[in-house]
Amino acid sequence: MVDVVRLSQIDETSRGDHYHLTAEDRCYYLYEYTSHRDYSFSATNQLISNLKKKPSQADQPHYWYKGQAIGTCGRALGAALNPAWLGIATLVPVPGSKATDHPDYDDRMERICRLMRQPAPDVRALVRQAASTTASHEAGQGDRVTVEDLLDLYAIDETIAAPAPQTIGIVDDVLTAGTHYRAMHTALAARFPNVPIIGLFVARRVFPDDPLAFGGL
Amino acid sequence: MRLALNDSGPALAPISPRRELGAYEALWLEKGATFKTLADRFALDAEALPSDFVPAQLAEQCAAEVMAKLKKAGVHQFGVRIHHAGDYPAKLRDARHPVELLYYRGAWEITETRCVAVVGSREASPDGIRRAERLARELVDRDFTVVSGLAKGVDSAAHRGAIARGGRTISVVGTPLGSCYPKENADLQEVIARDHLLISQVPVLRYAKQAPQHNRLFFPERNVTMSALTEGTIIVEAGDTSGTLTQARAALHQGRKLFILDNCFQRTDITWPARFEAEGAVRVKTPDDIWSALG
């Protein structure tokens, strides 16, 4: 495991930064992404910035980095996961903010999931989003989508719901408030009761002046 | 093979920052624990985490104590970096006794920039202070981050020079977060923690429990980390028994560049400059000797 970054678990020291998460949620992340700073701030900010490049920019030279970032994230997450778990898990990518008919529809999380092992694990976009929303990282403070908004938009894709998953990993790039995770968890738990669900994130968001709110406990 | 690796859970040996923080502090409370004994222990199992050696309940108890102590000391926000977790700088592994866990306040990402340490005597001469400030300014102008301790004299001058020039600075301290030595640098430490980066590898509970004379041993160890974090160390001035020389030895051992200002060679009361030059240190007659070596 030399050079393999292990997953860190959201615990009492970091849960407050992601206020939609509860003590029962099992969420794991690899890195910390610093909010309100640009891509040049850190290697993780650069990785996430490359990952979020818009598909409508696919004809531009810098778009090449998106593919690189997808590969990096898929390999890093795959190496940090228990192969026995990955062998039986169903990975469910969080849908991008744009619906499939939008020019910026982005399947980056699905591609990351497929790269986590060879042969590819069971990756199913079980949660579909009916309409586009503003991406969280582009939304103003008051415009952010809520858990309820998302639950209205989310629907289980019944065409791929069988066989029922044994265990589910919800996969996303950045854990911010936990809004998408909470909505995904609610939708999936309602459809597949008693199936264990975890969250897997490339990075969790921290604020530049608020690393880990350890003292706030 | 440890239990964690046999876990049927989703992640391989996942890391809980709170549990590791508590376990690391518990290891430091064991009799005779030093950076060397801890490093030797982890060297036997390159994949071990502190929690592999400590009962969960003890780790939790220590974590709670650390939180309470730091909060009481006015530290309301801080982070940790843990070996094997994301954002732990691989360059720290070049230290002879690499640390498994660090505390910090401020912007950790500054460690990813090009860093150079400026260090020297606590009882610095006026010329030493002037040189440290000038070097810090020149490093900032070349987009390097200045790294130093928080001692009186050269260290403080380097930080102040970098801050005044609008640059970045990292302070690696020999006290836990929430303590400051010397007291007169408390304001400077706070500015660095708020606007730059303050790093401590000193265990909070052990420091609180042992006598001050034993806590002095943490100071030379932070010099080793300071060197590991940087591309090179510039020694402005230092006596034959200075803690700065710990950093000089560490820099050479770690394959970092070691720069010694020419004025050190001109002194007749010390012998270390020639000794380190023979081992590969660069004698700095003009600042260009530094810039050309750093590339």
Short mmCIF file of C-alpha atoms in Angstrom, two decimals:
data_model
loop_
_atom_site.label_atom_id
_atom_site.label_comp_id
_atom_site.label_asym_id
_atom_site.label_seq_id
_atom_site.Cartn_x
_atom_site.Cartn_y
_atom_site.Cartn_z
CA MET A 1 0.00 0.00 0.00
CA VAL A 2 2.95 2.34 -0.40
CA ASP A 3 1.78 5.70 -1.76
CA VAL A 4 -1.86 4.67 -1.46
CA VAL A 5 -3.88 7.36 0.27
CA ARG A 6 -6.32 5.84 2.74
CA LEU A 7 -9.85 7.01 3.08
CA SER A 8 -10.60 9.19 6.06
CA GLN A 9 -13.91 8.88 7.78
CA ILE A 10 -16.15 11.78 8.67
CA ASP A 11 -16.14 11.76 12.46
CA GLU A 12 -17.06 14.10 15.31
CA THR A 13 -14.21 16.38 14.33
CA SER A 14 -15.47 17.06 10.83
CA ARG A 15 -19.19 16.30 10.78
CA GLY A 16 -20.10 19.87 11.69
CA ASP A 17 -18.67 21.07 8.36
CA HIS A 18 -21.24 18.94 6.51
CA TYR A 19 -24.39 19.71 8.39
CA HIS A 20 -26.79 17.43 6.52
CA LEU A 21 -24.84 14.41 7.73
CA THR A 22 -25.95 12.56 10.84
CA ALA A 23 -23.96 10.50 13.33
CA GLU A 24 -25.26 7.34 11.60
CA ASP A 25 -23.87 8.28 8.19
CA ARG A 26 -20.71 6.50 7.12
CA CYS A 27 -18.91 8.81 4.74
CA TYR A 28 -15.33 8.57 3.54
CA TYR A 29 -13.08 11.00 1.69
CA LEU A 30 -9.55 11.12 0.34
CA TYR A 31 -8.54 14.79 0.38
CA GLU A 32 -9.55 18.24 1.53
CA TYR A 33 -10.74 20.80 -1.00
CA THR A 34 -10.45 24.39 0.14
CA SER A 35 -13.51 26.46 -0.62
CA HIS A 36 -13.25 30.01 -1.99
CA ARG A 37 -9.77 29.41 -3.41
CA ASP A 38 -8.93 28.80 -7.04
CA TYR A 39 -7.33 25.80 -8.69
CA SER A 40 -3.79 27.06 -8.09
CA PHE A 41 -4.25 26.94 -4.30
CA SER A 42 -3.51 23.26 -3.86
CA ALA A 43 -3.12 19.98 -5.68
CA THR A 44 -6.60 18.94 -4.55
CA ASN A 45 -8.17 22.18 -5.72
CA GLN A 46 -6.51 21.64 -9.08
CA LEU A 47 -7.76 18.05 -9.25
CA ILE A 48 -11.34 19.06 -8.48
CA SER A 49 -11.21 22.02 -10.83
CA ASN A 50 -10.10 19.73 -13.66
CA LEU A 51 -12.79 17.24 -12.78
CA LYS A 52 -15.52 19.86 -13.01
CA LYS A 53 -14.60 21.16 -16.46
CA LYS A 54 -17.80 21.49 -18.45
CA PRO A 55 -18.55 19.05 -21.27
CA SER A 56 -19.51 22.04 -23.46
CA GLN A 57 -15.79 22.94 -23.37
CA ALA A 58 -14.77 19.56 -24.77
CA ASP A 59 -13.24 21.13 -27.88
CA GLN A 60 -10.79 23.19 -25.83
CA PRO A 61 -7.23 21.94 -25.17
CA HIS A 62 -7.50 22.23 -21.38
CA TYR A 63 -10.39 19.72 -21.40
CA TRP A 64 -7.76 16.98 -21.70
CA TYR A 65 -7.09 17.43 -17.98
CA LYS A 66 -10.62 16.34 -17.14
CA GLY A 67 -9.94 12.84 -18.44
CA GLN A 68 -6.70 12.76 -16.49
CA ALA A 69 -8.48 13.82 -13.31
CA ILE A 70 -11.19 11.18 -13.77
CA GLY A 71 -8.49 8.53 -14.07
CA THR A 72 -6.63 9.79 -11.01
CA CYS A 73 -9.77 9.84 -8.87
CA GLY A 74 -10.97 6.42 -10.02
CA ARG A 75 -7.62 4.79 -9.29
CA ALA A 76 -7.15 6.52 -5.93
CA LEU A 77 -10.62 5.62 -4.68
CA GLY A 78 -10.36 2.08 -6.00
CA ALA A 79 -7.01 1.50 -4.28
CA ALA A 80 -8.38 2.72 -0.94
CA LEU A 81 -11.42 0.44 -0.99
CA ASN A 82 -11.67 -3.08 0.35
CA PRO A 83 -11.70 -5.37 -2.73
CA ALA A 84 -14.13 -7.73 -0.98
CA TRP A 85 -16.60 -4.88 -0.50
CA LEU A 86 -16.07 -3.53 -4.00
CA GLY A 87 -16.76 -7.00 -5.35
CA ILE A 88 -20.31 -7.03 -4.00
CA ALA A 89 -21.12 -3.31 -3.86
CA THR A 90 -23.30 -1.32 -6.19
CA LEU A 91 -21.78 2.10 -6.82
CA VAL A 92 -24.32 4.81 -7.43
CA PRO A 93 -22.92 8.06 -8.81
CA VAL A 94 -24.58 11.28 -7.72
CA PRO A 95 -26.14 12.70 -10.91
CA GLY A 96 -24.55 15.87 -12.24
CA SER A 97 -26.53 19.07 -11.95
CA LYS A 98 -27.63 18.92 -15.59
CA ALA A 99 -30.20 16.49 -17.01
CA THR A 100 -29.14 14.14 -19.80
CA ASP A 101 -30.46 16.38 -22.60
CA HIS A 102 -28.40 19.40 -21.45
CA PRO A 103 -25.11 20.25 -23.28
CA ASP A 104 -23.33 20.23 -19.93
CA TYR A 105 -24.69 16.85 -18.84
CA ASP A 106 -21.69 15.30 -17.12
CA ASP A 107 -21.15 11.59 -16.42
CA ARG A 108 -17.79 12.12 -14.66
CA MET A 109 -18.83 10.33 -11.47
CA GLU A 110 -20.03 7.30 -13.40
CA ARG A 111 -16.72 7.17 -15.26
CA ILE A 112 -14.79 7.44 -11.98
CA CYS A 113 -16.80 4.53 -10.55
CA ARG A 114 -16.06 2.31 -13.54
CA LEU A 115 -12.32 2.87 -13.11
CA MET A 116 -12.23 1.71 -9.52
CA ARG A 117 -11.30 -1.83 -10.41
CA GLN A 118 -10.77 -4.21 -13.30
CA PRO A 119 -13.15 -5.65 -14.35
CA ALA A 120 -15.41 -2.68 -13.61
CA PRO A 121 -17.54 -2.94 -10.48
CA ASP A 122 -21.34 -2.86 -10.51
CA VAL A 123 -21.99 0.78 -11.36
CA ARG A 124 -25.62 1.80 -11.72
CA ALA A 125 -26.98 5.30 -12.11
CA LEU A 126 -29.96 4.24 -10.04
CA VAL A 127 -30.97 7.79 -9.22
CA ARG A 128 -31.95 9.92 -12.18
CA GLN A 129 -32.46 13.67 -12.07
CA ALA A 130 -35.53 14.86 -13.96
CA ALA A 131 -34.45 18.46 -14.60
CA SER A 132 -31.30 20.57 -14.51
CA THR A 133 -30.29 22.58 -11.47
CA THR A 134 -27.53 25.13 -10.89
CA ALA A 135 -24.32 23.37 -9.90
CA SER A 136 -23.68 23.86 -6.18
CA HIS A 137 -20.26 25.34 -6.80
CA GLU A 138 -21.76 27.92 -9.15
CA ALA A 139 -24.81 28.84 -7.09
CA GLY A 140 -25.06 31.94 -4.95
CA GLN A 141 -25.57 31.56 -1.22
CA GLY A 142 -29.37 31.76 -1.31
CA ASP A 143 -29.78 29.80 -4.52
CA ARG A 144 -28.44 26.48 -3.39
CA VAL A 145 -30.61 23.50 -3.96
CA THR A 146 -32.17 21.93 -0.86
CA VAL A 147 -32.63 18.28 0.07
CA GLU A 148 -36.37 18.68 -0.57
CA ASP A 149 -35.75 20.24 -4.02
CA LEU A 150 -33.60 17.29 -4.94
CA LEU A 151 -36.05 14.72 -3.66
CA ASP A 152 -38.65 16.26 -5.96
CA LEU A 153 -36.26 15.87 -8.89
CA TYR A 154 -34.83 12.47 -8.06
CA ALA A 155 -36.38 9.23 -9.32
CA ILE A 156 -35.18 5.64 -9.16
CA ASP A 157 -34.44 4.22 -12.60
CA GLU A 158 -36.49 1.04 -12.33
CA THR A 159 -35.07 -0.34 -15.58
CA ILE A 160 -31.78 -1.06 -13.77
CA ALA A 161 -33.08 -1.65 -10.25
CA ALA A 162 -32.84 -5.45 -10.43
CA PRO A 163 -31.15 -7.31 -8.98
CA ALA A 164 -31.44 -5.38 -5.73
CA PRO A 165 -28.06 -4.17 -4.46
CA GLN A 166 -26.46 -5.93 -1.47
CA THR A 167 -24.65 -2.81 -0.34
CA ILE A 168 -24.53 0.67 -1.86
CA GLY A 169 -21.80 3.28 -2.19
CA ILE A 170 -23.04 6.75 -3.14
CA VAL A 171 -20.13 8.37 -4.99
CA ASP A 172 -19.51 12.09 -5.50
CA ASP A 173 -16.54 14.38 -6.03
CA VAL A 174 -16.85 16.93 -3.22
CA LEU A 175 -18.73 16.59 0.04
CA THR A 176 -20.01 20.07 0.86
CA ALA A 177 -23.03 20.45 3.14
CA GLY A 178 -24.09 16.88 2.36
CA THR A 179 -27.29 17.95 0.57
CA HIS A 180 -26.94 15.61 -2.40
CA TYR A 181 -25.80 12.73 -0.22
CA ARG A 182 -28.78 13.17 2.09
CA ALA A 183 -31.25 13.23 -0.83
CA MET A 184 -29.60 10.26 -2.54
CA HIS A 185 -29.56 8.33 0.72
CA THR A 186 -33.24 9.06 1.33
CA ALA A 187 -34.27 8.02 -2.19
CA LEU A 188 -32.20 4.83 -2.18
CA ALA A 189 -33.11 3.80 1.37
CA ALA A 190 -36.80 4.15 0.52
CA ARG A 191 -36.45 1.91 -2.53
CA PHE A 192 -33.97 -0.58 -1.03
CA PRO A 193 -34.77 -0.81 2.68
CA ASN A 194 -32.18 -2.50 4.93
CA VAL A 195 -29.42 -2.27 2.31
CA PRO A 196 -26.34 -0.67 3.90
CA ILE A 197 -25.42 2.67 2.29
CA ILE A 198 -22.17 4.61 2.56
CA GLY A 199 -20.80 7.79 0.97
CA LEU A 200 -17.53 7.95 -0.98
CA PHE A 201 -16.01 11.30 -1.88
CA VAL A 202 -12.84 12.39 -3.59
CA ALA A 203 -12.64 15.33 -1.20
CA ARG A 204 -14.46 17.04 1.59
CA ARG A 205 -14.81 20.81 1.49
CA VAL A 206 -13.05 22.90 4.13
CA PHE A 207 -12.95 26.66 4.48
CA PRO A 208 -9.60 28.47 4.37
CA ASP A 209 -10.04 29.96 7.82
CA ASP A 210 -11.74 26.91 9.28
CA PRO A 211 -9.64 23.75 8.73
CA LEU A 212 -11.22 21.17 10.99
CA ALA A 213 -13.61 22.66 13.47
CA PHE A 214 -12.13 20.48 16.21
CA GLY A 215 -12.44 23.08 18.93
CA GLY A 216 -16.09 23.68 18.19
CA LEU A 217 -17.13 20.41 19.76
CA MET B 1 -1.86 -8.27 9.38
CA ARG B 2 -3.91 -6.01 11.56
CA LEU B 3 -7.60 -6.35 12.26
CA ALA B 4 -8.39 -3.20 10.32
CA LEU B 5 -7.17 -4.78 7.11
CA ASN B 6 -9.33 -7.82 7.67
CA ASP B 7 -12.37 -5.67 8.19
CA SER B 8 -15.12 -6.44 5.75
CA GLY B 9 -16.07 -2.75 5.68
CA PRO B 10 -15.91 -0.63 2.57
CA ALA B 11 -12.58 1.09 3.16
CA LEU B 12 -9.14 -0.42 3.72
CA ALA B 13 -7.93 0.63 7.17
CA PRO B 14 -9.92 3.89 7.15
CA ILE B 15 -8.71 6.82 9.20
CA SER B 16 -10.77 8.64 11.80
CA PRO B 17 -8.87 11.85 12.55
CA ARG B 18 -10.19 12.04 16.08
CA ARG B 19 -9.30 8.44 16.92
CA GLU B 20 -5.78 8.81 15.49
CA LEU B 21 -5.21 12.06 17.30
CA GLY B 22 -6.17 10.45 20.59
CA ALA B 23 -4.13 7.32 19.91
CA TYR B 24 -1.05 9.33 18.97
CA GLU B 25 -1.31 11.31 22.20
CA ALA B 26 -1.71 8.05 24.15
CA LEU B 27 1.47 6.66 22.57
CA TRP B 28 3.30 9.78 23.70
CA LEU B 29 2.12 9.20 27.27
CA GLU B 30 3.84 5.82 27.38
CA LYS B 31 6.97 5.77 29.52
CA GLY B 32 10.12 6.64 27.60
CA ALA B 33 8.31 7.68 24.40
CA THR B 34 10.42 9.86 22.11
CA PHE B 35 10.31 10.72 18.43
CA LYS B 36 12.86 7.96 17.96
CA THR B 37 11.00 5.25 19.87
CA LEU B 38 7.76 6.10 18.07
CA ALA B 39 9.45 6.19 14.68
CA ASP B 40 11.12 2.84 15.39
CA ARG B 41 7.75 1.36 16.23
CA PHE B 42 6.12 2.58 13.05
CA ALA B 43 9.16 1.56 10.99
CA LEU B 44 8.45 -2.07 11.91
CA ASP B 45 5.06 -1.84 10.23
CA ALA B 46 4.98 0.73 7.47
CA GLU B 47 1.18 0.59 7.26
CA ALA B 48 0.43 1.05 10.95
CA LEU B 49 -1.69 3.85 12.29
CA PRO B 50 -1.46 5.08 15.90
CA SER B 51 -4.82 3.42 16.61
CA ASP B 52 -3.31 0.03 15.82
CA PHE B 53 -1.33 0.27 19.06
CA VAL B 54 -3.86 1.82 21.42
CA PRO B 55 -7.19 0.58 22.84
CA ALA B 56 -10.10 2.52 21.34
CA GLN B 57 -11.36 3.69 24.72
CA LEU B 58 -7.99 5.16 25.68
CA ALA B 59 -7.70 6.91 22.30
CA GLU B 60 -11.14 8.43 22.78
CA GLN B 61 -10.31 9.57 26.30
CA CYS B 62 -7.08 11.22 25.14
CA ALA B 63 -8.82 12.88 22.18
CA ALA B 64 -11.42 14.37 24.50
CA GLU B 65 -8.67 15.66 26.81
CA VAL B 66 -6.79 17.27 23.92
CA MET B 67 -9.95 18.98 22.68
CA ALA B 68 -10.66 20.34 26.14
CA LYS B 69 -7.10 21.56 26.68
CA LEU B 70 -6.85 23.29 23.32
CA LYS B 71 -10.24 24.88 23.71
CA LYS B 72 -9.24 26.18 27.13
CA ALA B 73 -6.08 27.60 25.56
CA GLY B 74 -8.19 29.52 23.04
CA VAL B 75 -7.60 27.26 20.05
CA HIS B 76 -11.05 26.87 18.56
CA GLN B 77 -10.08 25.60 15.14
CA PHE B 78 -7.24 23.42 14.06
CA GLY B 79 -6.47 20.52 11.79
CA VAL B 80 -4.29 17.43 11.82
CA ARG B 81 -2.31 15.69 9.14
CA ILE B 82 -1.87 11.96 9.50
CA HIS B 83 0.52 9.65 7.72
CA HIS B 84 -1.40 7.55 5.13
CA ALA B 85 -4.32 10.03 4.99
CA GLY B 86 -4.79 12.54 2.18
CA ASP B 87 -2.81 15.79 2.23
CA TYR B 88 0.01 14.37 4.41
CA PRO B 89 3.19 15.67 2.77
CA ALA B 90 5.36 12.80 1.54
CA LYS B 91 8.46 14.96 2.03
CA LEU B 92 8.13 14.53 5.80
CA ARG B 93 9.12 10.89 5.39
CA ASP B 94 12.67 12.04 4.62
CA ALA B 95 13.17 12.89 8.29
CA ARG B 96 15.21 10.37 10.28
CA HIS B 97 12.30 9.93 12.70
CA PRO B 98 9.31 10.97 10.61
CA VAL B 99 6.27 12.16 12.52
CA GLU B 100 3.02 10.28 12.10
CA LEU B 101 0.75 13.16 13.04
CA LEU B 102 0.97 16.95 13.02
CA TYR B 103 -1.31 19.65 14.33
CA TYR B 104 -1.80 22.89 12.43
CA ARG B 105 -3.70 26.14 12.25
CA GLY B 106 -4.10 28.14 9.06
CA ALA B 107 -3.77 27.24 5.40
CA TRP B 108 -2.18 23.80 5.14
CA GLU B 109 -1.86 24.12 1.37
CA ILE B 110 1.05 26.54 1.84
CA THR B 111 3.17 23.42 2.40
CA GLU B 112 2.67 22.61 -1.29
CA THR B 113 4.49 25.77 -2.39
CA ARG B 114 8.27 26.02 -2.75
CA CYS B 115 9.56 26.51 0.79
CA VAL B 116 12.93 27.61 2.16
CA ALA B 117 13.83 27.81 5.84
CA VAL B 118 15.65 30.80 7.33
CA VAL B 119 17.05 30.03 10.78
CA GLY B 120 19.69 31.14 13.25
CA SER B 121 20.51 32.32 16.74
CA ARG B 122 18.02 33.47 19.28
CA GLU B 123 20.58 36.01 20.47
CA ALA B 124 21.13 37.37 17.00
CA SER B 125 23.36 40.35 16.21
CA PRO B 126 21.80 43.43 14.59
CA ASP B 127 23.48 42.32 11.35
CA GLY B 128 21.89 38.87 11.71
CA ILE B 129 18.44 40.39 12.10
CA ARG B 130 18.99 42.60 9.06
CA ARG B 131 20.21 39.67 6.97
CA ALA B 132 17.27 37.46 7.98
CA GLU B 133 14.77 40.16 7.04
CA ARG B 134 16.47 40.79 3.72
CA LEU B 135 16.58 37.10 2.85
CA ALA B 136 12.89 36.75 3.70
CA ARG B 137 12.03 39.67 1.42
CA GLU B 138 14.08 38.23 -1.41
CA LEU B 139 12.50 34.79 -0.96
CA VAL B 140 9.04 36.36 -1.09
CA ASP B 141 9.96 38.29 -4.23
CA ARG B 142 10.90 34.96 -5.84
CA ASP B 143 7.59 33.42 -4.72
CA PHE B 144 9.14 31.14 -2.11
CA THR B 145 7.43 30.53 1.22
CA VAL B 146 9.61 31.37 4.22
CA VAL B 147 9.75 28.71 6.93
CA SER B 148 11.16 29.24 10.40
CA GLY B 149 10.68 28.52 14.08
CA LEU B 150 9.20 31.10 16.32
CA ALA B 151 12.29 31.79 18.43
CA LYS B 152 13.61 35.22 19.21
CA GLY B 153 16.24 36.69 16.91
CA VAL B 154 16.67 35.30 13.41
CA ASP B 155 13.45 33.25 13.35
CA SER B 156 11.19 36.14 14.28
CA ALA B 157 12.99 38.47 11.89
CA ALA B 158 12.47 36.02 9.02
CA HIS B 159 8.73 35.77 9.70
CA ARG B 160 8.31 39.52 10.09
CA GLY B 161 10.29 40.17 6.91
CA ALA B 162 8.09 37.78 4.92
CA ILE B 163 4.85 39.16 6.32
CA ALA B 164 5.89 42.79 5.76
CA ARG B 165 6.69 41.95 2.14
CA GLY B 166 3.24 40.44 1.61
CA GLY B 167 4.55 36.89 1.31
CA ARG B 168 3.74 33.52 2.84
CA THR B 169 5.37 32.17 5.98
CA ILE B 170 5.19 28.89 7.92
CA SER B 171 6.16 28.61 11.55
CA VAL B 172 7.04 25.19 12.94
CA VAL B 173 6.95 25.55 16.71
CA GLY B 174 8.40 23.51 19.57
CA THR B 175 5.32 23.96 21.74
CA PRO B 176 1.80 22.55 21.34
CA LEU B 177 -0.90 24.59 19.65
CA GLY B 178 -2.25 26.86 22.36
CA SER B 179 1.17 27.52 23.91
CA CYS B 180 3.80 29.99 22.80
CA TYR B 181 7.50 30.34 23.47
CA PRO B 182 8.78 32.95 23.95
CA LYS B 183 5.69 34.71 25.24
CA GLU B 184 6.68 37.94 23.51
CA ASN B 185 5.96 36.24 20.17
CA ALA B 186 2.36 35.40 21.04
CA ASP B 187 0.99 38.10 18.72
CA LEU B 188 3.25 37.02 15.87
CA GLN B 189 2.19 33.39 16.39
CA GLU B 190 -1.46 34.41 16.21
CA VAL B 191 -0.94 36.38 12.99
CA ILE B 192 0.82 33.38 11.43
CA ALA B 193 -1.92 30.97 12.57
CA ARG B 194 -4.63 33.24 11.17
CA ASP B 195 -3.11 34.40 7.90
CA HIS B 196 -0.40 31.85 7.14
CA LEU B 197 0.40 28.45 8.65
CA LEU B 198 1.41 27.35 12.13
CA ILE B 199 2.56 23.74 12.59
CA SER B 200 3.21 21.81 15.79
CA GLN B 201 4.25 18.20 16.16
CA VAL B 202 4.33 18.48 19.95
CA PRO B 203 1.89 16.19 21.79
CA VAL B 204 -0.51 18.27 23.87
CA LEU B 205 -0.94 15.88 26.83
CA ARG B 206 2.67 14.84 27.23
CA TYR B 207 3.77 18.47 27.12
CA ALA B 208 1.30 19.37 29.84
CA LYS B 209 2.35 16.47 32.07
CA GLN B 210 6.14 16.72 32.03
CA ALA B 211 8.58 19.23 33.46
CA PRO B 212 9.66 22.24 31.38
CA GLN B 213 13.27 21.04 31.12
CA HIS B 214 12.06 17.87 29.38
CA ASN B 215 9.85 19.88 27.05
CA ARG B 216 12.95 21.65 25.74
CA LEU B 217 13.71 18.48 23.81
CA PHE B 218 10.85 19.26 21.46
CA PHE B 219 12.68 22.27 20.03
CA PRO B 220 15.47 20.51 18.12
CA GLU B 221 12.93 18.00 16.78
CA ARG B 222 10.88 20.73 15.17
CA ASN B 223 14.05 21.79 13.31
CA VAL B 224 14.13 18.36 11.69
CA THR B 225 10.55 18.76 10.48
CA MET B 226 11.26 22.29 9.33
CA SER B 227 14.05 21.01 7.15
CA ALA B 228 11.97 18.15 5.77
CA LEU B 229 9.24 20.57 4.71
CA THR B 230 11.66 22.72 2.72
CA GLU B 231 13.93 22.58 -0.31
CA GLY B 232 16.73 24.09 1.68
CA THR B 233 17.80 25.77 4.90
CA ILE B 234 19.67 29.06 5.12
CA ILE B 235 21.63 29.56 8.34
CA VAL B 236 22.08 33.23 9.04
CA GLU B 237 24.23 32.89 12.14
CA ALA B 238 24.62 30.38 14.96
CA GLY B 239 26.98 29.42 17.77
CA ASP B 240 28.70 26.08 18.15
CA THR B 241 25.96 24.73 20.42
CA SER B 242 22.95 26.24 18.68
CA GLY B 243 19.86 24.16 17.98
CA THR B 244 20.16 25.50 14.47
CA LEU B 245 22.92 22.98 13.89
CA THR B 246 20.36 20.19 14.37
CA GLN B 247 18.64 21.58 11.32
CA ALA B 248 21.92 21.72 9.40
CA ARG B 249 22.56 18.04 10.07
CA ALA B 250 18.97 17.17 9.20
CA ALA B 251 19.12 19.09 5.92
CA LEU B 252 22.21 17.21 4.78
CA HIS B 253 20.78 13.88 5.91
CA GLN B 254 17.49 14.54 4.10
CA GLY B 255 19.16 15.57 0.86
CA ARG B 256 18.05 19.18 1.23
CA LYS B 257 20.26 22.13 0.34
CA LEU B 258 22.11 23.78 3.19
CA PHE B 259 23.21 27.38 2.82
CA ILE B 260 25.51 29.09 5.31
CA LEU B 261 26.03 32.83 5.06
CA ASP B 262 29.62 33.89 4.54
CA ASN B 263 29.76 35.91 7.76
CA CYS B 264 29.53 32.63 9.70
CA PHE B 265 32.78 31.46 8.08
CA GLN B 266 34.54 34.65 9.07
CA ARG B 267 34.02 34.07 12.78
CA THR B 268 36.97 32.59 14.64
CA ASP B 269 34.97 31.39 17.65
CA ILE B 270 33.02 28.67 15.83
CA THR B 271 34.03 25.63 13.83
CA TRP B 272 30.79 24.27 12.35
CA PRO B 273 30.69 26.28 9.07
CA ALA B 274 33.79 24.63 7.62
CA ARG B 275 32.65 21.24 8.83
CA PHE B 276 29.28 21.49 7.09
CA GLU B 277 30.85 22.98 3.96
CA ALA B 278 33.01 19.88 3.74
CA GLU B 279 29.82 17.81 3.90
CA GLY B 280 28.16 19.69 1.06
CA ALA B 281 26.80 22.96 2.41
CA VAL B 282 26.89 26.00 0.13
CA ARG B 283 28.90 29.01 1.33
CA VAL B 284 26.82 32.05 0.48
CA LYS B 285 28.85 35.09 -0.52
CA THR B 286 26.03 36.74 -2.43
CA PRO B 287 22.31 35.90 -2.50
CA ASP B 288 22.81 34.67 -6.07
CA ASP B 289 24.64 31.68 -4.62
CA ILE B 290 21.27 30.68 -3.13
CA TRP B 291 19.09 31.41 -6.13
CA SER B 292 21.33 29.59 -8.58
CA ALA B 293 21.49 26.51 -6.33
CA LEU B 294 17.72 26.44 -5.86
CA GLY B 295 17.15 26.75 -9.60
#
